[in-house]
């Protein structure tokens, strides 16, 4: 057994606390260099983007809030909003990671410059605070006075302020860890001391109430600061940022995740995982382990990503949750961080399998291969497409984590024990294990092939066990050769091939994992499945982005062995063509991570011929219904379209719009909204509204010219799909009129809408 965290802390000259035991440790990021391959190319694109960004523009708000003159104009997007400054924290982390991954001194210089600027802002503030949040000081002053107005994403009128401060502190700690900046550690300590001062007067009940607002992984940064300094105050403060409402049930083995905002929870769990490593509380370990199992085994798609509209749904109920806003990239970024911790505890192959799955199918696939921009979501809606950030006017949360994702690929390829080396990922790379005098060069074309070659360079002979992952997706027993001779080992899929010997300079290991096609069905629908090859989720292009929403093919076969109806495409080792089973046409499948610039499909419906004919009949009937609606329509509001809503005299209080499943909603929490719509003055009329069938507990009235015509409640009416409701209009409300005002008014402490579509119709005869 070895202990985690000692190498870093000892190297930085601190007195580390006693650490929990573990089976393995990660290598420092600087010990691994990527070689040419898809990950190296993704890293290079990210590096080019990081160098395009101007630190002074990311620092602009910090100087403004500190009373200093900004040196440049702030960037757009989220950096002009309540989470201003979160991108600077991610950027500082990314520069520190990039320097460790490449040795490029430009990144060390940028990190040092940012730390100097933050130190100057902290000095100007005079109390340890450093931040760019507009009116953030007022919100935190109210916290210090014990005045708390808390919503899920708002604290005292500010969008997730503790989340933003966590990103700043995490960036400082990464600058300390990867570039050795003692000043960064000092600024982080000053910020933590300020947090302690601001929150010390809160009672336990007040603190717990405050934590209902998303606060990122601030408990992790505070625990890490304890690990770096040995100061018990930071450990105590980390324990105060312990959200009992969520972490309590998890500690008891209760899945409380359905309905929760997914990425609000994951950083908390990484925080308790790091705290376990540093302080050894078994409850923290239990929380992290149970949470990982629930998310990976019961809430995740085949890609390794999870969530729809950023939220967890019911466990093992995924078939109806295939939308335009599935699998937020921040979620997977944080799940990989958590998985790395858990793998070190038990070196379980399933942890490495998940890491590989999520890395290839989500993280690698979240980058635009043309310019390095990032995805917020990887949509799984049939026939949808990827959307990317812009260089200087997005700065979403997933832009920030995206900056980091592609410069940290080297951190989970290799792990080590005292006399063991784990190879978890098949990524072309070079490892320098200085303490053991060993270097390893991995040469592979994976995933185009299941073969990899490891070349050892040793200063002197060294005895150790080489553990080679035998992934759960392997189509048979892997084979290994050492210096051309077959090597006996036990490497059943889901375990490790263990080769113990004395290694010499020049030794070569050849390792081959059999790869094959397979299906992974939805847990709640065996007739809807994704196709995988090895760890790769395959997808098919189904039409251009700027074209109409396509008819996504289905597969007509009862044979669930895809090798029987998918054939390799000559010249492309990762492309497969269906043969005679696609309706209305066959498709070509290629890796989802490489799918770009087109509509695609991941999950396929497997139908019988009769079921296909029935679906076609239903489609024809739906086309006829829509044609009839269009013929009877008198007026239509395009929800969310500014011109259409203005033309229909939009009015309201507490009303807002947003996207979902390729459409736009309008709702009003504790408010109302109204439109003016045309009617026929002497004919029976209806109002037709479109709602989302997965809404929870929404209640409102529908009024026409201030007369209530319906009381509407929405509560999982048709999960996973839109539905329409028609409200008859009494003739006395339309007689002699050419237009009426339709109002949606929320019941007290409730929400009106969301309304996705609204039209007036001539009633059917």
XYZ file of C-alpha atoms in Angstrom:
765
model
C 0.000 0.000 0.000
C 1.096 3.548 -0.677
C -0.239 6.920 0.416
C -1.606 9.621 -1.820
C -0.536 13.215 -1.922
C 2.877 12.807 -0.336
C 4.989 13.338 -3.436
C 3.488 16.719 -4.270
C 3.342 18.041 -0.721
C 6.829 16.885 0.170
C 8.220 18.435 -2.983
C 6.649 21.744 -2.010
C 8.183 21.687 1.441
C 4.997 21.389 3.529
C 4.368 19.053 6.439
C 1.649 16.773 5.045
C -1.140 15.432 7.219
C -1.573 11.709 7.692
C -3.077 10.285 4.525
C -5.479 7.403 3.907
C -3.895 4.317 2.335
C -4.313 3.606 -1.372
C -3.255 1.008 -3.900
C -1.762 3.333 -6.487
C -0.856 6.914 -7.252
C -0.982 8.981 -10.398
C 2.223 10.212 -11.962
C 2.867 13.942 -12.059
C 1.447 15.344 -15.279
C 4.913 16.548 -16.245
C 6.159 12.947 -16.271
C 4.054 12.121 -19.357
C 4.427 13.463 -22.884
C 1.872 12.705 -25.587
C 2.994 11.405 -28.964
C 1.179 11.916 -32.246
C -2.400 10.678 -32.231
C -5.936 12.001 -31.759
C -5.258 13.186 -28.201
C -2.034 14.998 -29.079
C -3.797 16.740 -31.956
C -6.674 17.759 -29.678
C -4.169 19.121 -27.150
C -2.406 21.112 -29.861
C -5.690 22.708 -30.919
C -6.442 23.625 -27.308
C -2.969 25.082 -26.849
C -3.456 27.272 -29.908
C -6.721 28.587 -28.438
C -5.208 29.233 -25.013
C -2.497 31.325 -26.653
C -5.139 33.366 -28.502
C -6.738 34.442 -25.231
C -5.471 37.623 -23.565
C -4.950 37.324 -19.797
C -5.658 41.025 -19.265
C -9.143 40.653 -20.715
C -9.868 37.763 -18.344
C -8.420 39.827 -15.476
C -10.405 42.942 -16.357
C -13.205 42.367 -13.860
C -10.810 41.482 -11.038
C -9.063 44.823 -11.380
C -12.361 46.683 -11.645
C -13.744 45.083 -8.465
C -10.475 45.829 -6.654
C -10.670 49.525 -7.580
C -7.822 49.267 -10.075
C -7.913 50.425 -13.673
C -8.544 47.472 -16.020
C -5.812 46.954 -18.585
C -8.149 45.616 -21.268
C -11.823 45.247 -22.090
C -13.562 42.247 -20.562
C -14.557 39.341 -22.820
C -18.228 38.728 -23.707
C -20.682 35.978 -22.852
C -20.770 34.730 -19.298
C -17.789 36.930 -18.391
C -20.134 39.929 -18.509
C -22.617 38.221 -16.181
C -22.836 37.115 -12.556
C -20.211 34.356 -12.888
C -17.593 36.789 -14.170
C -14.150 35.506 -13.227
C -14.869 31.792 -13.416
C -13.131 31.620 -16.813
C -9.973 33.212 -15.407
C -9.798 30.449 -12.812
C -10.133 27.768 -15.483
C -7.651 29.581 -17.707
C -5.080 29.718 -14.914
C -5.573 25.979 -14.383
C -5.309 25.329 -18.122
C -2.077 27.322 -18.472
C -0.581 25.469 -15.509
C -1.648 22.116 -16.956
C -0.360 23.084 -20.403
C 3.040 23.942 -18.978
C 3.206 20.605 -17.153
C 2.049 18.713 -20.268
C 4.397 20.407 -22.738
C 7.138 22.312 -20.920
C 6.242 25.375 -23.025
C 7.510 28.327 -20.994
C 4.902 30.631 -22.501
C 2.347 28.998 -20.239
C 4.484 29.249 -17.123
C 4.900 32.938 -17.944
C 1.170 33.467 -18.355
C 0.419 31.657 -15.111
C 2.990 33.780 -13.250
C 1.570 36.986 -14.719
C -1.980 36.083 -13.710
C -0.893 35.191 -10.172
C 0.928 38.523 -9.867
C -2.188 40.376 -11.019
C -4.447 38.476 -8.614
C -2.029 39.219 -5.788
C -2.204 42.913 -6.662
C -6.003 42.790 -6.656
C -6.011 40.982 -3.325
C -3.753 43.656 -1.836
C -5.997 46.417 -3.186
C -9.065 44.749 -1.702
C -7.292 44.615 1.643
C -9.176 41.698 3.177
C -8.072 38.606 1.230
C -10.904 38.755 -1.282
C -10.125 38.377 -4.950
C -12.958 38.201 -7.453
C -14.571 39.706 -10.534
C -18.252 39.240 -9.627
C -20.282 42.415 -10.235
C -21.797 43.455 -6.881
C -20.179 40.367 -5.379
C -18.813 42.312 -2.435
C -22.321 43.386 -1.456
C -23.596 39.809 -1.624
C -20.750 38.475 0.511
C -21.141 41.363 2.998
C -24.749 40.286 3.434
C -23.560 36.708 4.076
C -21.214 38.006 6.756
C -24.162 39.793 8.394
C -26.142 36.558 8.339
C -28.537 37.817 5.675
C -29.239 34.996 3.216
C -31.526 34.937 0.204
C -30.930 31.531 -1.333
C -32.049 29.917 -4.564
C -30.560 26.924 -6.373
C -28.355 29.138 -8.541
C -28.475 32.445 -6.732
C -27.164 33.739 -3.412
C -28.194 37.222 -2.309
C -29.046 38.125 -5.890
C -25.737 36.867 -7.361
C -25.362 33.906 -9.699
C -23.535 31.073 -7.809
C -20.818 33.219 -6.156
C -19.155 30.396 -4.194
C -18.941 28.367 -7.411
C -17.070 31.234 -9.043
C -14.709 31.692 -6.105
C -13.991 27.963 -6.186
C -12.794 28.269 -9.791
C -10.425 31.085 -8.805
C -9.029 29.128 -5.863
C -8.684 25.965 -7.947
C -6.703 27.912 -10.535
C -4.365 29.254 -7.860
C -3.831 25.786 -6.417
C -3.091 24.385 -9.875
C -0.560 27.159 -10.471
C 1.083 26.175 -7.189
C 0.989 22.445 -7.922
C 2.180 22.503 -11.535
C 4.404 25.586 -11.750
C 5.625 25.689 -8.141
C 4.338 29.240 -7.546
C 4.516 29.979 -3.833
C 2.777 33.285 -4.481
C -0.205 31.386 -5.870
C -0.411 29.397 -2.640
C -0.205 32.605 -0.614
C -3.067 34.207 -2.577
C -5.133 31.026 -2.173
C -4.521 31.108 1.577
C -5.578 34.737 1.731
C -8.768 33.919 -0.147
C -9.499 30.985 2.167
C -8.905 33.172 5.237
C -11.408 35.662 3.824
C -13.950 32.846 3.283
C -13.476 31.789 6.896
C -14.021 35.366 8.058
C -17.135 35.884 5.940
C -18.812 32.644 7.074
C -17.662 32.300 10.696
C -20.776 33.951 12.089
C -23.221 31.651 10.324
C -24.985 29.044 12.411
C -25.043 25.446 11.247
C -28.587 25.900 9.986
C -27.672 29.061 8.092
C -24.642 27.429 6.526
C -26.688 24.450 5.375
C -29.326 26.771 3.919
C -26.612 28.677 2.026
C -25.311 25.438 0.502
C -28.584 24.960 -1.359
C -27.044 27.376 -3.868
C -24.528 25.727 -6.228
C -21.058 26.138 -4.711
C -18.842 24.034 -6.951
C -16.062 22.041 -5.322
C -15.005 24.645 -2.813
C -14.829 21.892 -0.193
C -12.187 20.206 -2.366
C -10.036 23.335 -2.679
C -10.187 23.932 1.077
C -9.246 20.309 1.774
C -6.412 20.592 -0.746
C -5.199 23.760 0.966
C -5.118 21.822 4.221
C -3.089 19.142 2.462
C -0.597 21.706 1.184
C -0.195 23.644 4.428
C -1.204 21.319 7.265
C -3.406 24.128 8.641
C -6.354 22.473 10.384
C -8.526 25.568 9.895
C -8.900 24.763 6.216
C -9.950 21.191 6.927
C -12.556 22.479 9.381
C -13.811 24.965 6.787
C -14.014 22.210 4.173
C -16.183 20.249 6.575
C -18.503 23.238 6.982
C -19.008 23.250 3.193
C -20.600 19.802 3.533
C -24.073 19.844 2.006
C -25.940 17.495 4.322
C -29.162 17.557 2.301
C -27.395 15.642 -0.485
C -24.352 14.068 1.151
C -26.331 12.724 4.107
C -28.588 10.401 2.065
C -25.644 9.330 -0.094
C -23.711 8.341 3.030
C -26.634 6.029 3.878
C -26.667 4.425 0.428
C -29.774 6.327 -0.712
C -29.946 7.482 -4.335
C -31.292 11.009 -3.861
C -30.093 12.184 -7.289
C -33.294 12.169 -9.411
C -34.315 15.745 -10.136
C -31.066 17.266 -8.874
C -28.849 19.505 -10.974
C -26.079 17.089 -11.890
C -22.977 19.254 -12.005
C -23.895 20.934 -8.733
C -23.325 17.577 -7.024
C -20.212 16.046 -8.626
C -17.641 18.608 -7.400
C -18.946 18.167 -3.842
C -18.249 14.457 -4.145
C -14.729 15.032 -5.447
C -14.290 17.266 -2.421
C -15.247 14.533 0.047
C -13.031 12.089 -1.905
C -10.014 14.362 -1.528
C -10.881 14.948 2.121
C -10.954 11.190 2.696
C -7.464 10.897 1.235
C -6.160 13.627 3.515
C -8.108 12.977 6.722
C -9.284 9.368 6.435
C -12.995 9.694 7.312
C -14.634 6.501 6.049
C -17.973 8.273 5.619
C -16.362 10.489 2.979
C -15.085 7.409 1.153
C -18.507 5.765 1.333
C -20.201 8.836 -0.131
C -17.779 9.041 -3.059
C -17.920 5.316 -3.825
C -21.708 5.079 -3.691
C -22.194 8.210 -5.776
C -19.778 6.979 -8.470
C -21.570 3.646 -8.702
C -25.009 5.234 -8.989
C -23.985 7.734 -11.649
C -21.940 5.305 -13.753
C -24.147 2.239 -13.459
C -27.618 3.800 -13.273
C -27.618 7.353 -14.663
C -25.136 7.280 -17.577
C -25.519 6.741 -21.304
C -23.260 4.556 -23.443
C -20.979 7.554 -24.000
C -20.133 7.806 -20.299
C -21.954 11.132 -20.068
C -25.103 11.750 -18.085
C -27.967 14.216 -17.450
C -30.631 15.827 -19.584
C -31.140 19.572 -19.323
C -28.300 19.387 -16.769
C -30.376 17.276 -14.340
C -30.442 13.673 -13.168
C -33.542 11.669 -13.967
C -34.903 8.480 -12.413
C -32.247 5.735 -12.247
C -32.178 3.326 -15.189
C -34.821 5.389 -17.024
C -32.885 6.735 -20.008
C -34.791 5.716 -23.116
C -37.122 8.714 -22.932
C -34.329 11.145 -22.045
C -32.647 11.608 -25.419
C -32.684 15.328 -25.992
C -30.770 18.211 -27.474
C -29.332 19.002 -24.024
C -28.017 15.628 -22.877
C -24.595 14.952 -21.320
C -23.212 18.292 -20.171
C -19.455 18.349 -20.711
C -18.697 19.824 -17.266
C -20.316 16.753 -15.718
C -17.943 14.372 -17.461
C -14.926 16.578 -16.702
C -15.805 16.288 -13.029
C -16.619 12.571 -13.188
C -13.155 11.900 -14.640
C -11.560 13.807 -11.772
C -13.576 11.744 -9.287
C -12.791 8.483 -11.095
C -9.068 9.171 -10.897
C -9.320 9.417 -7.113
C -11.344 6.232 -6.803
C -9.058 4.224 -9.059
C -6.129 4.994 -6.783
C -8.037 3.554 -3.841
C -8.765 0.128 -5.304
C -7.169 -0.069 -8.816
C -10.415 -1.596 -10.121
C -10.556 -2.137 -13.861
C -14.139 -0.856 -14.008
C -12.898 2.592 -12.959
C -10.360 2.658 -15.782
C -12.959 1.298 -18.214
C -15.314 4.147 -17.393
C -12.514 6.689 -17.668
C -11.653 5.425 -21.154
C -15.298 5.352 -22.262
C -15.987 8.923 -21.150
C -12.646 10.233 -22.400
C -13.046 8.933 -25.954
C -16.764 9.329 -26.493
C -17.418 12.571 -24.653
C -14.319 14.624 -23.872
C -12.434 13.961 -27.103
C -15.689 14.394 -29.006
C -16.523 17.727 -27.321
C -13.913 19.694 -29.284
C -14.438 21.216 -32.711
C -11.660 19.650 -34.825
C -11.516 22.764 -36.997
C -10.791 25.429 -34.386
C -10.645 23.810 -30.939
C -13.915 25.264 -29.621
C -15.962 23.369 -27.043
C -19.394 21.763 -26.668
C -21.678 22.539 -23.771
C -23.671 19.354 -24.473
C -23.205 16.231 -26.586
C -26.805 15.832 -27.813
C -28.252 12.337 -28.053
C -31.539 13.368 -29.632
C -31.935 11.338 -32.832
C -30.959 13.498 -35.782
C -29.464 16.397 -33.780
C -25.937 17.847 -33.905
C -23.103 19.340 -31.852
C -22.966 23.080 -31.136
C -19.691 24.778 -30.158
C -18.623 27.863 -28.245
C -17.202 30.925 -29.939
C -13.642 32.059 -29.153
C -14.395 35.314 -27.330
C -18.133 35.599 -26.634
C -19.319 32.400 -24.922
C -17.254 31.523 -21.852
C -19.809 29.012 -20.635
C -18.940 26.735 -17.720
C -18.074 24.077 -20.336
C -15.786 26.538 -22.120
C -13.814 26.791 -18.886
C -13.606 23.063 -18.222
C -12.981 22.592 -21.944
C -9.837 24.720 -21.709
C -8.518 22.212 -19.189
C -9.826 18.970 -20.705
C -7.477 18.768 -23.647
C -4.243 19.653 -21.831
C -4.671 17.033 -19.107
C -4.866 13.905 -21.271
C -1.633 12.559 -19.834
C -2.784 12.360 -16.235
C -4.550 8.968 -16.240
C -2.608 6.879 -18.754
C -0.212 5.465 -16.159
C -0.347 4.856 -12.400
C 2.145 3.270 -10.039
C 2.571 1.495 -6.725
C 5.821 1.047 -4.854
C 6.964 -1.666 -7.258
C 4.200 -1.755 -9.855
C 3.246 0.083 -13.003
C -0.330 0.275 -14.310
C -1.044 1.022 -17.965
C -4.700 2.042 -18.173
C -5.072 3.853 -21.479
C -3.797 3.053 -24.929
C -2.601 6.519 -25.916
C 0.724 7.158 -27.708
C 2.927 8.660 -25.014
C 6.217 8.621 -23.125
C 6.459 8.128 -19.355
C 9.470 9.181 -17.270
C 9.421 7.462 -13.861
C 12.379 9.229 -12.321
C 12.211 7.566 -8.883
C 12.562 4.103 -10.415
C 14.926 5.060 -13.198
C 12.415 3.763 -15.761
C 11.051 5.317 -18.927
C 8.334 3.754 -21.069
C 7.403 4.678 -24.621
C 3.937 3.548 -25.730
C 3.442 3.211 -29.467
C -0.050 2.396 -30.686
C -2.605 3.156 -33.382
C -5.436 2.395 -30.953
C -8.412 2.474 -31.419
C -7.855 1.662 -35.086
C -6.162 -1.471 -33.811
C -6.136 -3.290 -30.479
C -2.340 -3.558 -30.442
C 0.107 -1.527 -28.396
C 3.874 -1.690 -27.877
C 5.717 -0.634 -24.708
C 9.475 0.033 -24.914
C 11.389 0.150 -21.628
C 14.436 2.272 -20.936
C 16.063 1.482 -17.575
C 19.089 3.088 -15.935
C 19.615 -0.282 -14.248
C 17.615 -3.518 -13.994
C 14.486 -3.062 -11.904
C 12.000 -5.600 -10.599
C 8.368 -4.562 -10.800
C 4.939 -5.825 -11.815
C 3.516 -4.471 -15.040
C -0.278 -4.350 -14.924
C -1.897 -4.095 -18.358
C -5.617 -3.381 -18.392
C -7.828 -6.061 -19.891
C -10.940 -3.961 -20.485
C -14.436 -5.229 -19.894
C -15.220 -4.647 -23.584
C -12.472 -7.047 -24.752
C -13.811 -9.659 -27.169
C -11.536 -12.347 -25.743
C -8.358 -12.900 -23.773
C -5.620 -10.362 -24.565
C -2.196 -11.699 -25.537
C 1.169 -10.424 -24.380
C 4.714 -10.917 -25.604
C 7.921 -9.802 -23.909
C 10.847 -9.445 -26.310
C 8.980 -11.535 -28.877
C 8.180 -14.436 -26.543
C 4.653 -15.209 -25.466
C 4.100 -14.329 -21.832
C 1.738 -16.298 -19.605
C -0.705 -14.182 -17.624
C -4.257 -14.134 -16.352
C -6.067 -11.283 -18.035
C -9.757 -11.973 -18.255
C -11.819 -9.007 -19.479
C -12.458 -6.702 -16.574
C -9.081 -7.277 -14.916
C -5.355 -6.833 -15.459
C -2.612 -8.845 -17.083
C 0.115 -8.955 -14.424
C 3.677 -9.450 -15.637
C 6.282 -9.499 -12.874
C 9.923 -9.670 -13.852
C 13.186 -7.827 -13.729
C 13.061 -5.277 -16.504
C 16.126 -4.317 -18.517
C 16.944 -1.505 -20.851
C 15.497 -2.244 -24.289
C 12.754 -4.663 -23.175
C 9.679 -4.554 -25.409
C 6.147 -5.640 -24.536
C 3.571 -6.238 -27.262
C -0.003 -6.384 -26.004
C -3.077 -7.123 -28.109
C -6.710 -6.765 -27.061
C -9.334 -8.406 -29.314
C -11.899 -5.834 -30.470
C -15.405 -6.490 -31.771
C -18.760 -4.862 -32.400
C -21.437 -5.095 -29.730
C -24.708 -3.512 -28.624
C -25.521 -1.713 -25.388
C -29.269 -1.510 -24.901
C -31.088 1.072 -22.835
C -31.749 -0.300 -19.335
C -35.474 0.469 -19.729
C -35.860 -0.456 -23.408
C -34.095 -3.533 -24.830
C -35.167 -2.523 -28.350
C -33.236 0.775 -28.281
C -29.465 0.347 -28.299
C -26.144 1.964 -29.159
C -23.526 0.216 -31.291
C -19.966 0.100 -29.934
C -16.642 -1.091 -31.264
C -14.286 -1.696 -28.382
C -14.783 1.372 -26.170
C -16.043 3.543 -29.029
C -19.669 4.566 -29.431
C -20.499 4.595 -33.131
C -22.846 7.074 -34.786
C -24.194 7.659 -38.272
C -24.533 10.938 -40.097
C -28.184 11.443 -41.070
C -28.252 14.862 -42.723
C -26.835 18.394 -42.900
C -27.144 20.750 -39.925
C -28.838 23.441 -41.991
C -31.328 20.999 -43.469
C -34.723 19.921 -42.119
C -34.927 17.531 -39.189
C -34.423 14.150 -40.852
C -36.277 10.880 -40.628
C -33.808 8.809 -38.610
C -33.497 5.222 -39.883
C -34.376 2.216 -37.756
C -32.881 -1.272 -37.882
C -34.991 -4.273 -38.857
C -33.265 -7.290 -37.366
C -33.824 -9.615 -34.445
C -30.158 -10.612 -34.532
C -28.460 -8.640 -31.758
C -24.967 -9.586 -32.960
C -23.990 -6.490 -34.979
C -21.153 -8.409 -36.586
C -23.831 -10.235 -38.606
C -25.247 -7.105 -40.262
C -22.431 -4.553 -40.020
C -19.538 -4.903 -42.441
C -16.198 -3.047 -42.339
C -15.760 -0.226 -44.838
C -12.653 -0.818 -46.896
C -9.913 1.706 -46.171
C -11.398 2.912 -42.884
C -10.790 0.608 -39.896
C -13.376 2.428 -37.755
C -16.246 2.566 -40.262
C -19.004 -0.039 -40.610
C -21.886 -0.273 -43.077
C -25.266 -1.837 -42.379
C -26.392 -4.313 -45.015
C -30.100 -4.574 -45.749
C -31.380 -3.890 -42.232
C -31.809 -0.099 -42.303
C -35.216 1.446 -42.983
C -35.811 3.602 -44.935
C -32.133 3.197 -45.845
C -28.872 1.694 -44.597
C -26.302 3.753 -42.686
C -22.550 3.973 -42.199
C -21.344 4.022 -38.584
C -18.180 5.821 -37.455
C -16.919 6.977 -34.017
C -19.087 9.587 -32.325
C -16.001 11.497 -31.209
C -15.171 12.254 -34.849
C -18.739 13.190 -35.812
C -18.716 16.865 -36.719
C -20.651 19.298 -38.882
C -23.688 17.095 -39.491
C -26.761 15.643 -37.845
C -26.209 12.185 -36.353
C -27.816 9.336 -34.476
C -26.433 7.207 -31.628
C -29.277 5.117 -30.199
C -31.065 2.890 -32.707
C -34.565 1.468 -32.551
C -34.697 -2.245 -33.422
C -38.053 -3.086 -34.982
C -39.846 -5.956 -36.645
C -41.285 -5.464 -40.128
C -44.783 -5.119 -38.642
C -43.594 -2.531 -36.112
C -41.879 -0.593 -38.894
C -45.056 -0.534 -40.983
C -47.035 0.631 -37.944
C -44.517 3.422 -37.280
C -44.729 4.525 -40.911
C -48.516 4.614 -40.640
C -48.246 6.721 -37.481
C -45.845 9.069 -39.226
C -48.228 9.482 -42.141
C -51.096 10.120 -39.722
C -49.037 12.763 -37.919
C -48.241 14.477 -41.208
C -51.963 14.545 -42.006
C -52.747 15.947 -38.547
C -50.206 18.738 -38.938
C -51.583 19.538 -42.380
C -55.058 19.813 -40.873
C -53.768 22.066 -38.075
C -52.105 24.360 -40.580
C -55.324 24.561 -42.582
C -57.359 25.514 -39.472
C -54.774 27.895 -37.985
C -55.828 31.521 -37.672
C -52.733 32.862 -35.875
C -49.455 31.499 -34.482
C -46.871 32.807 -32.018
C -43.302 31.595 -32.520
C -42.203 31.322 -28.894
C -38.812 32.906 -28.275
C -38.710 34.663 -31.650
C -38.371 38.368 -30.862
C -40.142 39.607 -33.973
C -43.048 37.193 -33.596
C -43.492 37.869 -29.890
C -43.367 41.641 -30.371
C -45.869 41.401 -33.225
C -48.169 39.541 -30.822
C -47.825 42.231 -28.110
C -45.909 40.143 -25.565
C -46.358 41.390 -21.995
C -45.567 39.827 -18.642
C -43.877 39.789 -15.243
C -41.080 37.414 -14.158
C -41.131 35.767 -17.562
C -38.230 34.206 -19.441
C -37.421 31.939 -22.372
C -34.968 29.118 -22.958
C -34.203 26.185 -25.269
C -35.144 22.541 -24.909
C -35.149 19.678 -27.400
C -34.590 22.015 -30.311
C -37.521 24.232 -29.372
C -37.950 27.308 -27.156
C -40.181 27.687 -24.109
C -41.588 30.665 -22.286
C -42.561 30.479 -18.636
C -43.191 32.768 -15.660
C -42.205 31.743 -12.108
C -44.640 33.531 -9.780
C -45.641 35.694 -12.711
C -47.546 35.841 -15.965
C -47.203 36.465 -19.670
C -49.689 37.238 -22.429
C -50.018 37.534 -26.196
C -52.551 39.072 -28.517
C -53.798 36.589 -31.128
C -56.193 36.890 -34.040
C -59.564 35.141 -33.892
C -62.587 34.752 -36.149
C -65.478 36.947 -34.968
C -68.287 34.560 -35.849
C -66.893 31.000 -35.752
C -66.077 28.466 -33.013
C -62.398 28.757 -32.006
C -59.759 26.862 -30.002
C -56.449 27.756 -28.428
C -53.787 25.100 -28.990
C -50.792 24.988 -26.604
C -47.709 22.804 -26.803
C -46.116 21.622 -23.536
C -43.225 19.380 -22.550
C -44.422 16.101 -21.067
C -41.646 15.910 -18.492
C -42.496 19.067 -16.556
C -42.843 18.657 -12.791
C -45.576 20.208 -10.650
C -46.400 23.378 -12.549
C -49.781 25.028 -12.024
C -51.301 28.031 -13.793
C -54.474 29.499 -15.250
C -55.179 30.155 -18.919
C -57.191 33.334 -19.424
C -58.731 34.989 -22.469
C -59.435 38.700 -22.116
C -59.100 38.225 -18.340
C -61.683 35.402 -18.249
C -60.315 32.061 -17.006
C -60.996 29.311 -19.523
C -58.797 26.581 -17.985
C -56.723 25.624 -14.983
C -53.635 23.729 -16.112
C -51.314 21.477 -14.136
C -48.230 19.863 -15.668
C -46.775 16.836 -13.929
C -44.987 14.232 -16.054
C -47.957 13.996 -18.406
C -45.938 12.412 -21.248
C -42.313 11.909 -20.157
C -39.794 12.401 -22.921
C -42.075 14.023 -25.491
C -44.039 17.134 -26.349
C -47.829 17.114 -26.263
C -50.604 19.483 -27.267
C -53.743 20.597 -25.464
C -56.661 22.375 -27.103
C -58.808 24.771 -25.063
C -62.248 25.573 -26.600
C -63.027 29.287 -26.715
C -66.570 30.194 -25.652
C -68.289 32.076 -28.465
C -69.096 34.978 -26.139
C -65.340 35.659 -25.767
C -64.742 35.969 -29.511
C -68.059 37.186 -30.935
C -67.503 40.372 -32.895
C -63.759 40.429 -32.134
C -60.767 40.200 -34.427
C -58.257 39.465 -31.629
C -58.069 38.400 -27.976
C -55.414 38.489 -25.254
C -54.314 35.046 -24.053
C -52.677 35.063 -20.614
C -50.808 32.356 -18.681
C -50.829 33.216 -14.960
C -48.941 31.194 -12.348
C -50.619 29.967 -9.182
C -48.965 31.297 -5.989
C -45.415 29.955 -5.555
C -45.642 28.158 -8.860
C -44.711 28.516 -12.538
C -46.816 29.340 -15.572
C -45.744 27.295 -18.598
C -43.474 26.451 -20.173
C -45.337 27.024 -23.352
C -43.512 25.796 -26.455
C -46.201 26.580 -29.010
C -49.310 28.722 -29.163
C -51.885 29.162 -31.916
C -55.555 29.935 -32.438
C -57.547 27.484 -34.536
C -60.887 27.317 -36.219
C -62.632 24.508 -34.353
C -63.350 21.297 -36.209
C -66.900 20.967 -37.491
